[in-house]
Amino acid sequence: MADASSARNAPAPIRPDWWSKGVAGVVLGFALAIAMAGLFAWIGPGGPAAVNKLQFVMWLVVPIWLGVASLCFLFRSGRQAWLWLGGANLLAHTALLAARSPLLP
């Protein structure tokens, strides 16, 4: 009987895809945070030349990065985390490139 209760109280082993999810959150989350902060810098009020905006944008990266890194564990698998975050990065960096384009007014 002691074996059954100790088996119930034993910590669950770390699932192998948690490493994949974590690396996706750290690597792709950082790239996504940089793109999102860049979008705010270019599209936000005053454009990139606004007073003290660069300091705010620099500090904006950290909460976005930590939010993505912590939410990446909600994906069902590591592969899904890489695909979704990769797609979000592709969209965000494309939007940043478009925002910096000289063709826009």
JSON list of C-alpha atoms in Angstrom, two decimals:
[
{"chain": "A", "resi": 1, "resn": "MET", "atom": "CA", "xyz": [0.00, 0.00, 0.00]},
{"chain": "A", "resi": 2, "resn": "ALA", "atom": "CA", "xyz": [2.90, 2.35, 0.64]},
{"chain": "A", "resi": 3, "resn": "ASP", "atom": "CA", "xyz": [4.07, 1.78, -2.93]},
{"chain": "A", "resi": 4, "resn": "ALA", "atom": "CA", "xyz": [0.77, 2.98, -4.41]},
{"chain": "A", "resi": 5, "resn": "SER", "atom": "CA", "xyz": [0.73, 6.21, -2.39]},
{"chain": "A", "resi": 6, "resn": "SER", "atom": "CA", "xyz": [4.37, 6.96, -3.14]},
{"chain": "A", "resi": 7, "resn": "ALA", "atom": "CA", "xyz": [3.72, 6.40, -6.86]},
{"chain": "A", "resi": 8, "resn": "ARG", "atom": "CA", "xyz": [0.87, 8.91, -6.72]},
{"chain": "A", "resi": 9, "resn": "ASN", "atom": "CA", "xyz": [3.05, 11.50, -4.97]},
{"chain": "A", "resi": 10, "resn": "ALA", "atom": "CA", "xyz": [6.01, 11.07, -7.29]},
{"chain": "A", "resi": 11, "resn": "PRO", "atom": "CA", "xyz": [6.64, 14.07, -9.51]},
{"chain": "A", "resi": 12, "resn": "ALA", "atom": "CA", "xyz": [5.72, 13.62, -13.15]},
{"chain": "A", "resi": 13, "resn": "PRO", "atom": "CA", "xyz": [8.72, 13.35, -15.45]},
{"chain": "A", "resi": 14, "resn": "ILE", "atom": "CA", "xyz": [9.50, 16.31, -17.68]},
{"chain": "A", "resi": 15, "resn": "ARG", "atom": "CA", "xyz": [7.98, 15.70, -21.08]},
{"chain": "A", "resi": 16, "resn": "PRO", "atom": "CA", "xyz": [10.51, 15.72, -23.92]},
{"chain": "A", "resi": 17, "resn": "ASP", "atom": "CA", "xyz": [8.64, 18.35, -25.93]},
{"chain": "A", "resi": 18, "resn": "TRP", "atom": "CA", "xyz": [8.96, 20.89, -23.13]},
{"chain": "A", "resi": 19, "resn": "TRP", "atom": "CA", "xyz": [12.53, 21.51, -24.22]},
{"chain": "A", "resi": 20, "resn": "SER", "atom": "CA", "xyz": [11.36, 22.17, -27.74]},
{"chain": "A", "resi": 21, "resn": "LYS", "atom": "CA", "xyz": [8.63, 24.48, -26.51]},
{"chain": "A", "resi": 22, "resn": "GLY", "atom": "CA", "xyz": [11.03, 26.34, -24.26]},
{"chain": "A", "resi": 23, "resn": "VAL", "atom": "CA", "xyz": [13.64, 26.85, -26.96]},
{"chain": "A", "resi": 24, "resn": "ALA", "atom": "CA", "xyz": [10.94, 28.00, -29.37]},
{"chain": "A", "resi": 25, "resn": "GLY", "atom": "CA", "xyz": [9.68, 30.49, -26.79]},
{"chain": "A", "resi": 26, "resn": "VAL", "atom": "CA", "xyz": [13.14, 31.85, -26.07]},
{"chain": "A", "resi": 27, "resn": "VAL", "atom": "CA", "xyz": [14.48, 32.03, -29.63]},
{"chain": "A", "resi": 28, "resn": "LEU", "atom": "CA", "xyz": [11.38, 32.83, -31.64]},
{"chain": "A", "resi": 29, "resn": "GLY", "atom": "CA", "xyz": [9.90, 34.81, -28.77]},
{"chain": "A", "resi": 30, "resn": "PHE", "atom": "CA", "xyz": [12.90, 37.13, -28.79]},
{"chain": "A", "resi": 31, "resn": "ALA", "atom": "CA", "xyz": [12.67, 37.60, -32.56]},
{"chain": "A", "resi": 32, "resn": "LEU", "atom": "CA", "xyz": [8.94, 38.28, -32.26]},
{"chain": "A", "resi": 33, "resn": "ALA", "atom": "CA", "xyz": [9.50, 40.78, -29.43]},
{"chain": "A", "resi": 34, "resn": "ILE", "atom": "CA", "xyz": [12.08, 42.65, -31.51]},
{"chain": "A", "resi": 35, "resn": "ALA", "atom": "CA", "xyz": [9.67, 42.83, -34.46]},
{"chain": "A", "resi": 36, "resn": "MET", "atom": "CA", "xyz": [6.75, 43.95, -32.31]},
{"chain": "A", "resi": 37, "resn": "ALA", "atom": "CA", "xyz": [8.83, 46.64, -30.62]},
{"chain": "A", "resi": 38, "resn": "GLY", "atom": "CA", "xyz": [10.06, 47.77, -34.02]},
{"chain": "A", "resi": 39, "resn": "LEU", "atom": "CA", "xyz": [6.49, 47.98, -35.28]},
{"chain": "A", "resi": 40, "resn": "PHE", "atom": "CA", "xyz": [5.58, 50.14, -32.30]},
{"chain": "A", "resi": 41, "resn": "ALA", "atom": "CA", "xyz": [8.57, 52.36, -32.98]},
{"chain": "A", "resi": 42, "resn": "TRP", "atom": "CA", "xyz": [7.65, 52.91, -36.63]},
{"chain": "A", "resi": 43, "resn": "ILE", "atom": "CA", "xyz": [3.85, 52.93, -36.46]},
{"chain": "A", "resi": 44, "resn": "GLY", "atom": "CA", "xyz": [3.33, 54.30, -32.94]},
{"chain": "A", "resi": 45, "resn": "PRO", "atom": "CA", "xyz": [2.74, 57.94, -32.10]},
{"chain": "A", "resi": 46, "resn": "GLY", "atom": "CA", "xyz": [5.42, 60.30, -33.36]},
{"chain": "A", "resi": 47, "resn": "GLY", "atom": "CA", "xyz": [7.20, 57.72, -35.48]},
{"chain": "A", "resi": 48, "resn": "PRO", "atom": "CA", "xyz": [10.77, 56.65, -34.70]},
{"chain": "A", "resi": 49, "resn": "ALA", "atom": "CA", "xyz": [11.91, 60.24, -34.11]},
{"chain": "A", "resi": 50, "resn": "ALA", "atom": "CA", "xyz": [9.64, 60.87, -31.10]},
{"chain": "A", "resi": 51, "resn": "VAL", "atom": "CA", "xyz": [11.33, 62.15, -27.97]},
{"chain": "A", "resi": 52, "resn": "ASN", "atom": "CA", "xyz": [12.35, 59.37, -25.54]},
{"chain": "A", "resi": 53, "resn": "LYS", "atom": "CA", "xyz": [10.62, 56.75, -27.67]},
{"chain": "A", "resi": 54, "resn": "LEU", "atom": "CA", "xyz": [13.77, 54.69, -28.22]},
{"chain": "A", "resi": 55, "resn": "GLN", "atom": "CA", "xyz": [14.18, 54.10, -24.50]},
{"chain": "A", "resi": 56, "resn": "PHE", "atom": "CA", "xyz": [10.55, 52.99, -24.19]},
{"chain": "A", "resi": 57, "resn": "VAL", "atom": "CA", "xyz": [10.85, 50.68, -27.20]},
{"chain": "A", "resi": 58, "resn": "MET", "atom": "CA", "xyz": [14.00, 49.14, -25.75]},
{"chain": "A", "resi": 59, "resn": "TRP", "atom": "CA", "xyz": [12.18, 48.29, -22.51]},
{"chain": "A", "resi": 60, "resn": "LEU", "atom": "CA", "xyz": [9.12, 47.09, -24.41]},
{"chain": "A", "resi": 61, "resn": "VAL", "atom": "CA", "xyz": [11.06, 44.09, -25.75]},
{"chain": "A", "resi": 62, "resn": "VAL", "atom": "CA", "xyz": [11.41, 42.38, -22.36]},
{"chain": "A", "resi": 63, "resn": "PRO", "atom": "CA", "xyz": [7.72, 42.04, -21.36]},
{"chain": "A", "resi": 64, "resn": "ILE", "atom": "CA", "xyz": [6.77, 40.87, -24.85]},
{"chain": "A", "resi": 65, "resn": "TRP", "atom": "CA", "xyz": [9.59, 38.32, -24.87]},
{"chain": "A", "resi": 66, "resn": "LEU", "atom": "CA", "xyz": [8.74, 37.00, -21.41]},
{"chain": "A", "resi": 67, "resn": "GLY", "atom": "CA", "xyz": [5.06, 36.81, -22.28]},
{"chain": "A", "resi": 68, "resn": "VAL", "atom": "CA", "xyz": [5.73, 34.75, -25.40]},
{"chain": "A", "resi": 69, "resn": "ALA", "atom": "CA", "xyz": [8.28, 32.57, -23.59]},
{"chain": "A", "resi": 70, "resn": "SER", "atom": "CA", "xyz": [5.81, 31.79, -20.83]},
{"chain": "A", "resi": 71, "resn": "LEU", "atom": "CA", "xyz": [2.81, 31.24, -23.11]},
{"chain": "A", "resi": 72, "resn": "CYS", "atom": "CA", "xyz": [4.70, 28.87, -25.41]},
{"chain": "A", "resi": 73, "resn": "PHE", "atom": "CA", "xyz": [4.02, 26.02, -22.98]},
{"chain": "A", "resi": 74, "resn": "LEU", "atom": "CA", "xyz": [0.31, 26.21, -23.82]},
{"chain": "A", "resi": 75, "resn": "PHE", "atom": "CA", "xyz": [0.93, 24.66, -27.23]},
{"chain": "A", "resi": 76, "resn": "ARG", "atom": "CA", "xyz": [0.11, 20.97, -27.56]},
{"chain": "A", "resi": 77, "resn": "SER", "atom": "CA", "xyz": [3.55, 20.06, -28.91]},
{"chain": "A", "resi": 78, "resn": "GLY", "atom": "CA", "xyz": [6.95, 21.55, -29.55]},
{"chain": "A", "resi": 79, "resn": "ARG", "atom": "CA", "xyz": [6.39, 21.29, -33.28]},
{"chain": "A", "resi": 80, "resn": "GLN", "atom": "CA", "xyz": [3.20, 23.30, -33.02]},
{"chain": "A", "resi": 81, "resn": "ALA", "atom": "CA", "xyz": [5.01, 25.96, -30.96]},
{"chain": "A", "resi": 82, "resn": "TRP", "atom": "CA", "xyz": [7.75, 26.25, -33.61]},
{"chain": "A", "resi": 83, "resn": "LEU", "atom": "CA", "xyz": [5.22, 26.46, -36.45]},
{"chain": "A", "resi": 84, "resn": "TRP", "atom": "CA", "xyz": [2.93, 29.04, -34.84]},
{"chain": "A", "resi": 85, "resn": "LEU", "atom": "CA", "xyz": [5.72, 31.21, -33.51]},
{"chain": "A", "resi": 86, "resn": "GLY", "atom": "CA", "xyz": [7.58, 30.93, -36.79]},
{"chain": "A", "resi": 87, "resn": "GLY", "atom": "CA", "xyz": [4.48, 32.06, -38.65]},
{"chain": "A", "resi": 88, "resn": "ALA", "atom": "CA", "xyz": [3.95, 34.93, -36.22]},
{"chain": "A", "resi": 89, "resn": "ASN", "atom": "CA", "xyz": [7.58, 35.96, -36.76]},
{"chain": "A", "resi": 90, "resn": "LEU", "atom": "CA", "xyz": [7.17, 35.85, -40.51]},
{"chain": "A", "resi": 91, "resn": "LEU", "atom": "CA", "xyz": [4.09, 38.08, -40.31]},
{"chain": "A", "resi": 92, "resn": "ALA", "atom": "CA", "xyz": [5.61, 40.49, -37.80]},
{"chain": "A", "resi": 93, "resn": "HIS", "atom": "CA", "xyz": [8.88, 40.92, -39.68]},
{"chain": "A", "resi": 94, "resn": "THR", "atom": "CA", "xyz": [7.02, 41.35, -42.97]},
{"chain": "A", "resi": 95, "resn": "ALA", "atom": "CA", "xyz": [4.87, 44.03, -41.38]},
{"chain": "A", "resi": 96, "resn": "LEU", "atom": "CA", "xyz": [7.99, 45.71, -39.97]},
{"chain": "A", "resi": 97, "resn": "LEU", "atom": "CA", "xyz": [9.62, 45.67, -43.39]},
{"chain": "A", "resi": 98, "resn": "ALA", "atom": "CA", "xyz": [6.46, 47.17, -44.90]},
{"chain": "A", "resi": 99, "resn": "ALA", "atom": "CA", "xyz": [6.31, 49.84, -42.17]},
{"chain": "A", "resi": 100, "resn": "ARG", "atom": "CA", "xyz": [9.90, 50.86, -42.91]},
{"chain": "A", "resi": 101, "resn": "SER", "atom": "CA", "xyz": [9.33, 50.89, -46.66]},
{"chain": "A", "resi": 102, "resn": "PRO", "atom": "CA", "xyz": [9.98, 54.24, -48.35]},
{"chain": "A", "resi": 103, "resn": "LEU", "atom": "CA", "xyz": [6.91, 53.62, -50.54]},
{"chain": "A", "resi": 104, "resn": "LEU", "atom": "CA", "xyz": [4.56, 54.34, -47.65]},
{"chain": "A", "resi": 105, "resn": "PRO", "atom": "CA", "xyz": [3.65, 58.00, -46.96]}
]
